[in-house]
Coordinates of C-alpha atoms in Angstrom, one line a residue:
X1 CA 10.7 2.3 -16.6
X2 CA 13.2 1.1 -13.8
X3 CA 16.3 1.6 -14.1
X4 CA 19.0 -1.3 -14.7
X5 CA 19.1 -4.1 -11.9
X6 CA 20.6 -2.8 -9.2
X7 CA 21.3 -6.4 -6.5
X8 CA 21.7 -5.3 -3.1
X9 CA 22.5 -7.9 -0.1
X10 CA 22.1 -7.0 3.5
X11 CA 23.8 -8.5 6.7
X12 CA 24.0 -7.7 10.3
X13 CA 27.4 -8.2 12.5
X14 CA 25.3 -7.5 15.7
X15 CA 22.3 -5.9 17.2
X16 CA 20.1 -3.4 15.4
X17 CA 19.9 -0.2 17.2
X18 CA 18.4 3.3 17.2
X19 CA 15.3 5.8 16.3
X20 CA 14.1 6.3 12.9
X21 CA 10.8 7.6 10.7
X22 CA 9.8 5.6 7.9
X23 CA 7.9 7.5 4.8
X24 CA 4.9 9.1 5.1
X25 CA 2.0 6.7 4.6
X26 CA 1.4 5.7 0.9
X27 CA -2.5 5.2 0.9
X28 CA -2.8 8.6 2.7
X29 CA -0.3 10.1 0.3
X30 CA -2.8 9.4 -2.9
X31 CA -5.6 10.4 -1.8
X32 CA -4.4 13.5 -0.2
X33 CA -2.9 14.8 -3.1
X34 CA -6.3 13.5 -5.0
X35 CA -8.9 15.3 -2.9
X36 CA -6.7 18.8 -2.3
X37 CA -6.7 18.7 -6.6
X38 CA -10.5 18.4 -6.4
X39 CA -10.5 21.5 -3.6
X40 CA -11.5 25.3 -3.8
X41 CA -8.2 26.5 -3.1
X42 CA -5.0 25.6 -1.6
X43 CA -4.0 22.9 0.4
X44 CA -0.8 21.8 2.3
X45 CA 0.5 18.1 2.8
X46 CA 3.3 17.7 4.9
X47 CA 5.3 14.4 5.1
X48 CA 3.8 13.6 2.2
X49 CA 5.9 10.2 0.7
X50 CA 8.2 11.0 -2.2
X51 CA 8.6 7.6 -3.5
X52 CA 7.9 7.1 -7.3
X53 CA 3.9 5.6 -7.3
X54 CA 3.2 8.6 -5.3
X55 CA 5.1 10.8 -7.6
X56 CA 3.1 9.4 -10.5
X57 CA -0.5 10.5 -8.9
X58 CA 0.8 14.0 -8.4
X59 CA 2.2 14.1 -11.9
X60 CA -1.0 13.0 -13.4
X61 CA -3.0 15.2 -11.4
X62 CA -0.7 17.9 -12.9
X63 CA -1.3 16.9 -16.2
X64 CA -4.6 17.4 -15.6
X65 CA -4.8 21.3 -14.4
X66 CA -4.0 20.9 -10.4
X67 CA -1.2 23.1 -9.3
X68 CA 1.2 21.1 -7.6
X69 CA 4.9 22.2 -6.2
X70 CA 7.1 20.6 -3.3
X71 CA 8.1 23.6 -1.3
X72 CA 12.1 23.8 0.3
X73 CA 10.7 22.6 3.5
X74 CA 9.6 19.6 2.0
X75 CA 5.7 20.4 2.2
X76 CA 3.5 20.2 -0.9
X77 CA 1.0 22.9 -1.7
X78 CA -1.8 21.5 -4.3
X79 CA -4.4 24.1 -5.8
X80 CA -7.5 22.8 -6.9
X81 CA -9.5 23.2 -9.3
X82 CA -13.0 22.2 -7.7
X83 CA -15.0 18.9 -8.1
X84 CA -15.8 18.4 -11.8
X85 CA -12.7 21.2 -13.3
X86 CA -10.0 18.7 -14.6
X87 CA -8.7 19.6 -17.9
X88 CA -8.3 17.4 -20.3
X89 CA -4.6 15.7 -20.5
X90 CA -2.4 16.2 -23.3
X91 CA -0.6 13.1 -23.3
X92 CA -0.9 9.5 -21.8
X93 CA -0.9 9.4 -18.2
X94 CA 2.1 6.9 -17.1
X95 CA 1.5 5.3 -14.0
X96 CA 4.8 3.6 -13.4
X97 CA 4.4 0.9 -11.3
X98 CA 1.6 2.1 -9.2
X99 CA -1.5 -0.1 -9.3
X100 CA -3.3 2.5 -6.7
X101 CA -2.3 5.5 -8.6
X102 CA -4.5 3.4 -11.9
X103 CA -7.3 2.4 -9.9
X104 CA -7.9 5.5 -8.2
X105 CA -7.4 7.7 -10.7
X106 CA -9.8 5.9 -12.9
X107 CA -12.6 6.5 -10.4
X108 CA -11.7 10.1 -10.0
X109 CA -11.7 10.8 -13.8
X110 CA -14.5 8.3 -14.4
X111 CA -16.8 11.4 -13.6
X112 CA -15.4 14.0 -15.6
X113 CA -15.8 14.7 -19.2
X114 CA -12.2 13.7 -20.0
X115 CA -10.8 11.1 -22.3
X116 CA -7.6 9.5 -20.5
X117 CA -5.1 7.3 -21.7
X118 CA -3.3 5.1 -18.5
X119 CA -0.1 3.0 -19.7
X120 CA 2.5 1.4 -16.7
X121 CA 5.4 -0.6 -16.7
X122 CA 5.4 -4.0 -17.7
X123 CA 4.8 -5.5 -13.8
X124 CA 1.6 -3.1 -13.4
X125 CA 0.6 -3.6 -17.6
X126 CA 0.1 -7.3 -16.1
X127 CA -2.1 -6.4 -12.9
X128 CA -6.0 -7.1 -13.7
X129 CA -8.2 -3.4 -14.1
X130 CA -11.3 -5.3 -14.2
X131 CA -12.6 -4.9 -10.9
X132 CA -12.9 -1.2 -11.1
X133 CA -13.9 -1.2 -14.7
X134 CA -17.0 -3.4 -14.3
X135 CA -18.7 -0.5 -11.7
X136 CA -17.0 2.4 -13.5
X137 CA -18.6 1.3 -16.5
X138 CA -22.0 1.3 -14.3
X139 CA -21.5 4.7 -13.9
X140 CA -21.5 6.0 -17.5
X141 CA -17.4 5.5 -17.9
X142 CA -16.5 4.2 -21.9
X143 CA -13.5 2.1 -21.0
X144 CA -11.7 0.2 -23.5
X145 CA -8.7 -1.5 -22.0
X146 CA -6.2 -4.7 -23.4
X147 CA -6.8 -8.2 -23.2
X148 CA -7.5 -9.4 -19.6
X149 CA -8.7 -5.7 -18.4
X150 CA -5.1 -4.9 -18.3
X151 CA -3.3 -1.5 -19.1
X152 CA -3.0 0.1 -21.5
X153 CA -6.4 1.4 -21.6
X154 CA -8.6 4.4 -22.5
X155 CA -11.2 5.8 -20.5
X156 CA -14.0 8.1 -21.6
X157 CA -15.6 9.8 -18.3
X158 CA -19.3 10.8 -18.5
X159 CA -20.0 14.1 -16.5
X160 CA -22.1 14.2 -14.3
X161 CA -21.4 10.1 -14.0
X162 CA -24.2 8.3 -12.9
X163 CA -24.7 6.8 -9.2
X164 CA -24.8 3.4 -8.3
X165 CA -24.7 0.8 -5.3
X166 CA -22.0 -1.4 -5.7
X167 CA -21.2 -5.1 -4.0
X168 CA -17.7 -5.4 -3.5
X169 CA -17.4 -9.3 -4.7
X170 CA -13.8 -8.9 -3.1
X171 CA -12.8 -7.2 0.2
X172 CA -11.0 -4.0 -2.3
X173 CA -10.4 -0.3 -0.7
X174 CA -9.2 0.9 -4.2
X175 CA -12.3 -0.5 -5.7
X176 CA -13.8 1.4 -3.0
X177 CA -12.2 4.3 -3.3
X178 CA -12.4 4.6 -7.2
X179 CA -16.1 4.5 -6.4
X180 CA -16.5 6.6 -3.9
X181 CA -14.5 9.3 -5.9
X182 CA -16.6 9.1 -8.8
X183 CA -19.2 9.5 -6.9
X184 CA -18.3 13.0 -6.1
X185 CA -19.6 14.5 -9.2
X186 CA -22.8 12.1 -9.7
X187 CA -26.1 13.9 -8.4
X188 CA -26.9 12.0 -5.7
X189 CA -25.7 8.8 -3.4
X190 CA -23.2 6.7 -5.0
X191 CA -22.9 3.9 -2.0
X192 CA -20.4 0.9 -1.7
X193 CA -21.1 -2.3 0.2
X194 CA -18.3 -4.1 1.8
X195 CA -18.8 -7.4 3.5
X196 CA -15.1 -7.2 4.8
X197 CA -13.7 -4.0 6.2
X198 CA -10.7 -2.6 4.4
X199 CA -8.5 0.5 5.0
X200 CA -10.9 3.6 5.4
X201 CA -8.3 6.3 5.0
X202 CA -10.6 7.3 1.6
X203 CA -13.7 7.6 4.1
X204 CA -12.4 9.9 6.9
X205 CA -10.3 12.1 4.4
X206 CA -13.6 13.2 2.3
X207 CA -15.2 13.4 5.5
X208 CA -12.4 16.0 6.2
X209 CA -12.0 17.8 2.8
X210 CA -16.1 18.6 3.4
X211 CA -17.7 15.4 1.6
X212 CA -20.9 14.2 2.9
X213 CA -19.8 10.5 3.8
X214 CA -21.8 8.0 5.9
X215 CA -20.8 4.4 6.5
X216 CA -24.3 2.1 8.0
X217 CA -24.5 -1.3 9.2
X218 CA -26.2 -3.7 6.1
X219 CA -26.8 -7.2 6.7
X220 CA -23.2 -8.7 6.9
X221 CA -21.7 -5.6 6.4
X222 CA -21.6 -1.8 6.0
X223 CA -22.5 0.7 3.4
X224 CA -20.8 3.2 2.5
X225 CA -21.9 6.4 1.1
X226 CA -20.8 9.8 -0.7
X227 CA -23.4 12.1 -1.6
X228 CA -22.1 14.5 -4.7
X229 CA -22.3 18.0 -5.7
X230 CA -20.4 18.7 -2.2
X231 CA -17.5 21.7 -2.8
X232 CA -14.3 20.2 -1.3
X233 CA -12.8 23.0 1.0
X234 CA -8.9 22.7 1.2
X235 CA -6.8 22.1 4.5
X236 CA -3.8 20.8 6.1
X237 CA -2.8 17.7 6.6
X238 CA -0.2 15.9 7.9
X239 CA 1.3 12.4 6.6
X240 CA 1.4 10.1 9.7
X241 CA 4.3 7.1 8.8
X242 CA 3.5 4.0 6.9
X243 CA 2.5 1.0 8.6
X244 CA 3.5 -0.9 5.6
X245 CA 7.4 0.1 5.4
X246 CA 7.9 0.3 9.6
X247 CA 7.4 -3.3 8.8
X248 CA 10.2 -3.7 7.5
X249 CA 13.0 -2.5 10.3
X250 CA 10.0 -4.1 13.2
X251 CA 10.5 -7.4 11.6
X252 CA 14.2 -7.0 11.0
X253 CA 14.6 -5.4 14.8
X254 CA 12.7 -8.6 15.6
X255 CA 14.7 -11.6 14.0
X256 CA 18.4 -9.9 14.8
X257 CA 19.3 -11.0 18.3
X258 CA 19.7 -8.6 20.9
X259 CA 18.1 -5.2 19.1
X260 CA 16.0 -2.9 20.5
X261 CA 14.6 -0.1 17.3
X262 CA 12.1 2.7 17.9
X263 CA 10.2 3.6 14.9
X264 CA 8.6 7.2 15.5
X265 CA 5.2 8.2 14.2
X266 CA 3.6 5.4 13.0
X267 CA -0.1 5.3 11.2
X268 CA -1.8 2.7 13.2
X269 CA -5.4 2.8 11.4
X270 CA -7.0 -0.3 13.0
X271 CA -7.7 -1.4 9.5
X272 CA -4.2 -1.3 8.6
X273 CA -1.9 -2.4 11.8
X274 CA -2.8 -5.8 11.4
X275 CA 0.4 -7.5 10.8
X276 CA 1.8 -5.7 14.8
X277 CA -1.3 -7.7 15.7
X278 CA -0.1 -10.7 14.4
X279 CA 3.1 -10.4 15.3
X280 CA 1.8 -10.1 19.0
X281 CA 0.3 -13.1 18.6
X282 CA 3.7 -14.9 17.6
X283 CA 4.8 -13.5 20.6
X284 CA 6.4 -10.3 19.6
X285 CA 8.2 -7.7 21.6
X286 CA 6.7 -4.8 20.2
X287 CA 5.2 -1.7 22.3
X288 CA 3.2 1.4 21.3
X289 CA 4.4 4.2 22.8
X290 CA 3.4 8.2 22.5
X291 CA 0.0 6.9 21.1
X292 CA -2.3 9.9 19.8
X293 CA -4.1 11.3 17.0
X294 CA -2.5 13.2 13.7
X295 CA -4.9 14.8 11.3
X296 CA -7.7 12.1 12.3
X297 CA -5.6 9.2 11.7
X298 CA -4.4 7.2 14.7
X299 CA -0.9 7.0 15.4
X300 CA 2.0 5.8 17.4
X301 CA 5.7 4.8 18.2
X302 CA 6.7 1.1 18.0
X303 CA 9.9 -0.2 19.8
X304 CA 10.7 -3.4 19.1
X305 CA 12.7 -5.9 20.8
X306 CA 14.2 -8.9 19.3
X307 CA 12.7 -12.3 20.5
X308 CA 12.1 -15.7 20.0
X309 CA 8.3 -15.2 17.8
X310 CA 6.0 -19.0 17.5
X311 CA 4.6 -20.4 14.9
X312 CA 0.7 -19.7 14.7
X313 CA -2.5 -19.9 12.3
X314 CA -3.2 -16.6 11.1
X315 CA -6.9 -16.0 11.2
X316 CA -7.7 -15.3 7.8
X317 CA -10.0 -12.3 8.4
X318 CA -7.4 -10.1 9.1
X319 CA -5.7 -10.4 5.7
X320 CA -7.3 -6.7 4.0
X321 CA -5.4 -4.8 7.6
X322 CA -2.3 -6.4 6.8
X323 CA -2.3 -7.4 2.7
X324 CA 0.6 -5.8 1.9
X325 CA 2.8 -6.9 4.5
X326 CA 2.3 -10.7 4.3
X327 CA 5.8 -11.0 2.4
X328 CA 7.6 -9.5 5.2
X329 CA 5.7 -11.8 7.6
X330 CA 6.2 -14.7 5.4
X331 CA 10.2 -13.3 6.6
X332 CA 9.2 -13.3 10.3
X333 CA 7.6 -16.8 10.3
X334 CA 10.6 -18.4 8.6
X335 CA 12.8 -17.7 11.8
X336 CA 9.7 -18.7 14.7
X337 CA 9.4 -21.7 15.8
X338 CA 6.7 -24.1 14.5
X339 CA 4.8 -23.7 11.3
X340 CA 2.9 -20.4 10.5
X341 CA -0.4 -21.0 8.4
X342 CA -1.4 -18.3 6.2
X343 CA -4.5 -18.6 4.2
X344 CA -7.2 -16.4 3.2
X345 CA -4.6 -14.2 1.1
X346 CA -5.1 -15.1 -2.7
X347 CA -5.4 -11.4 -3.3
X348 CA -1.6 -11.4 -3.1
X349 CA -1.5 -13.6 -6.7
X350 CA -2.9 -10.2 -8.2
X351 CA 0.0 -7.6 -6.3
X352 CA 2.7 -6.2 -8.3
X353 CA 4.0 -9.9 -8.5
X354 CA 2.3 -13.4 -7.6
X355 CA 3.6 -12.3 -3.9
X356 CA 3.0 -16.3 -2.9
X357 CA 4.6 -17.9 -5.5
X358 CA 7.7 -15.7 -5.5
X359 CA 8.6 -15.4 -1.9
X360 CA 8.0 -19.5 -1.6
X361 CA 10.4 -19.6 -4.6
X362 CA 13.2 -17.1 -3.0
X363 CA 12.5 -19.0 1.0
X364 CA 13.1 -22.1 -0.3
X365 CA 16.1 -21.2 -2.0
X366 CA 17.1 -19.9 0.8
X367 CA 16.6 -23.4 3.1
X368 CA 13.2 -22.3 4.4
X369 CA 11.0 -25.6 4.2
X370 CA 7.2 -24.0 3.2
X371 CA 4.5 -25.2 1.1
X372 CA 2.2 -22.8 -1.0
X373 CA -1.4 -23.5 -1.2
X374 CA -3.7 -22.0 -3.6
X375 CA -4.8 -19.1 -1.0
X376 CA -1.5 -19.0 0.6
X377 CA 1.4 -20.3 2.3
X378 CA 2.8 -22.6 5.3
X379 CA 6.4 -21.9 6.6
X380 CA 7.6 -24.0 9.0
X381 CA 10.1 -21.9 10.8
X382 CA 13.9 -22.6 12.1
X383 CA 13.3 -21.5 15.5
X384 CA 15.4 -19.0 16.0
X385 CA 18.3 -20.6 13.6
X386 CA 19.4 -18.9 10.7
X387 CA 18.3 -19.7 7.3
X388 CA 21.5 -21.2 5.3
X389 CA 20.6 -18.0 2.6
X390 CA 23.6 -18.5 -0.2
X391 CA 20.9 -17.3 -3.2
X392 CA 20.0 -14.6 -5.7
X393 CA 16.4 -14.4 -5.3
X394 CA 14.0 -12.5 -8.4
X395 CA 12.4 -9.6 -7.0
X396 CA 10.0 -9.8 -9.8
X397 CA 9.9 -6.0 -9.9
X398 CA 8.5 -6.0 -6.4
X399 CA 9.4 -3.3 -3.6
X400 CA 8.0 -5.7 -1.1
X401 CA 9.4 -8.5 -2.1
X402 CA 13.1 -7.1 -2.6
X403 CA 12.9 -5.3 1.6
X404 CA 11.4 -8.8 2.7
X405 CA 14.6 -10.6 0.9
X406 CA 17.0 -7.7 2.3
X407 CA 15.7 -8.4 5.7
X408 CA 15.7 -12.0 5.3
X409 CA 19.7 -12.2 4.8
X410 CA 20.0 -10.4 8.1
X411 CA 19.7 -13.5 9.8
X412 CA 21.1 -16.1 7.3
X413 CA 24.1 -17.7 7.3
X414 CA 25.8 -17.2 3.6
X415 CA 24.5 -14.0 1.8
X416 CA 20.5 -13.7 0.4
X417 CA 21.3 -11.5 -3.0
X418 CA 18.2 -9.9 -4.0
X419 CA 19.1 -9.1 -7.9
X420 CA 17.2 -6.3 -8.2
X421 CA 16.7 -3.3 -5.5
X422 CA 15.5 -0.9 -7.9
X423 CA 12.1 -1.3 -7.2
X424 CA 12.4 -0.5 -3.7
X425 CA 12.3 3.1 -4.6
X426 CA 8.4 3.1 -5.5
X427 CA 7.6 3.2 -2.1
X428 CA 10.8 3.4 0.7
X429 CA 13.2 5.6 -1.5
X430 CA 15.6 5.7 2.1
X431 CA 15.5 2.0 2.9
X432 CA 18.9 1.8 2.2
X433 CA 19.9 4.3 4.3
X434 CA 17.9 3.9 7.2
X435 CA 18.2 0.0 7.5
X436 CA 22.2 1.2 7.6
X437 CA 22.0 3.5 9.9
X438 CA 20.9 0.9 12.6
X439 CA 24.0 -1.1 11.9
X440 CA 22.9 -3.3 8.6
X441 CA 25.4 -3.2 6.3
X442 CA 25.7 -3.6 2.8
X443 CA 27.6 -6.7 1.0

């Protein structure tokens, strides 16, 4: 559970300045931890993200017989225990807040002979499970979970699971990835058809651990595949930063007149830097720099200049590269000029929080005119003005909802109090910190 509210209001008495790192990726942070636990042997993560959804994968993976310790340096060495050796847990397996951490898991244990119990808090007991039951239960898994497919629920894995070609009916890399790990240890091709692209971090880490993966062109899509039986051979790898919380100084660098921010070592997965695309499309300042690969993963600095950004319709295909950063853009479009159309993104109703409903509540409370449609939302921005700000705004137990708020009062003109920051700690524990150290302050 979270601890009591914490508010937190940020504000800016002139430009934003300096270099900083953001957390290591939080996507590549799972599954690393997931597929070194399914490893002969030992594997090293470095820059691997510390924040609390990511701690909860590593603690249930412990629970389950993986050895995993944080090393003084700050690297994590995981010993596996081999496709298929998981040891039955002793206790319930809290998941906190972390939705990926649920859905992921579930696949990976859907294939071993283990009976699992997964509770969360109450913003993730209210998240729907039902998309990844439906195809785990395909594959031999006895799931029983509360009304609505909702935690808790209790899983019964079948080993070896069966295999199975699944339709994504929605554009979903953790229904993908759930999948595609219990596909591991099914005899044969366990394949997953996407009509959409999402993030493929789960495709080229298997790839690297030793999996057999191959990923065709189908008729209005591609298939994806994971043949099992393979032994996962351990390795290095190395945490490139998450595109998800640079968004958060980029946008703020952006809306504060006259800053100029480097972010170092950004991930820049081209099915995950959709919102810099955006942005550039609203007429962003925002330059990669130092562009190269890390542990197959592309990756880059982004200095960003403040500027005027312009209103624009976002093409709605690009919502699964960018789903998670839609509140912070919902930030950036409330200070452009013109309105910014956002559709396509009825996914976010399902996040940690209705993400649509609560940031059009907390903008217009904050004198941002918008209008929320059933797949998204319209912000007319303010063109370059402040927003008057002078509100409390729910974070709804969202991380992504309290940094969009944060940012947001950077550029108002009476204080945005976001009434509870605690959250922020399930994915950007130094937020705080590093959004200080380029001149924000606190109060």
């Amino acid at each position: 559970m979270h601890a009591a509210p914490r508010p937190l209001t940020l504000a800016a008495d002139g430009p934003l300045s300096g270099h900083v790192r953001v957390p290591g990726d939080k996507s590549i942070s799972h599954r690393a931890l997931m597929l070194s636990a399914l490893a002969v042997g030992t594997s090293r993560v470095s820059g691997l993200l510390e924040g609390e959804d990511v701690l909860a994968t590593a603690a249930a993976l412990r629970a389950c017989g993986a050895g995993i310790d944080r090393q003084a340096d700050g690297d994590w060495l995981i010993d596996g225990v081999g496709v298929g050796g998981l040891l039955q847990p002793l206790n319930a397996l809290d998941m906190g807040n972390s939705g990926t951490s649920t859905r992921l898991l579930m696949g990976l244990f859907a294939s071993h002979a283990l009976t699992v119990t997964f509770v969360g808090d109450a913003s993730l007991s209210r998240r729907p499970m039902q998309r990844v039951i439906d195809p785990l239960r395909r594959m031999g898994a006895d799931i029983s979970a509360s009304p609505g497919g909702r935690l808790p629920l209790m899983q019964r894995g079948l080993c070896p699971a069966i295999p199975i070609v699944h339709d994504l009916p929605v554009a979903s890399a953790q229904v993908k990835s759930a999948v595609l790990l219990a596909g591991l240890n099914a005899p044969g091709a366990t394949t997953v058809i996407e009509r959409t692209p999402t993030r493929d971090h789960s495709e080229r880490m298997l790839a690297g651990f030793g999996a057999e993966v191959t990923v065709e062109p189908v008729p209005g899509g591609s298939a994806i595949t994971v043949r099992g039986g393979a032994e996962l051979r351990p390795r290095d790898i190395v945490v490139p930063g998450d595109p998800s919380s640079a968004a958060f100084p980029a946008v703020a660098a952006l809306i504060v007149p006259g800053s100029e921010v480097l972010i170092e070592g950004v991930g820049l997965n081209p099915t995950r830097d959709g919102l810099y695309r955006v942005l550039a499309m609203m007429g962003a300042d925002i330059a990669r720099e130092n562009s190269r690969l890390v542990g197959g993963e592309p990756v880059a600095d982004l200095r960003v200049r403040a500027g005027p950004l312009i209103g624009i319709e976002v093409p709605p295909e690009v919502a699964p590269s960018m789903i998670d950063e839609y509140p912070i853009l919902f930030v950036a479009a409330a200070l452009a000029s013109g309105r910014t159309v956002m559709r396509g993104i009825e996914e976010l109703r399902v996040k940690e929080s209705d993400r649509i409903a609560t940031m059009a509540a907390g903008l217009r409370a904050c004198g941002v005119e918008c209008e929320e449609v059933p797949d998204g939302l319209i912000v007319t921005g303010r063109d370059g003005a402040p927003v008057p700000g002078g509100a409390t705004v729910a974070s709804m137990l969202d991380h992504r909802i309290a940094m969009s708020f944060a940012v947001l009062g950077l550029r108002a003109d009476q204080p945005v109090i976001v009434d509870d920051a605690a959250p922020i700690a399930t994915s950007f524990p130094d937020f705080l910190p590093l959004m200080t150290g380029l001149g924000a302050r606190v109060g």
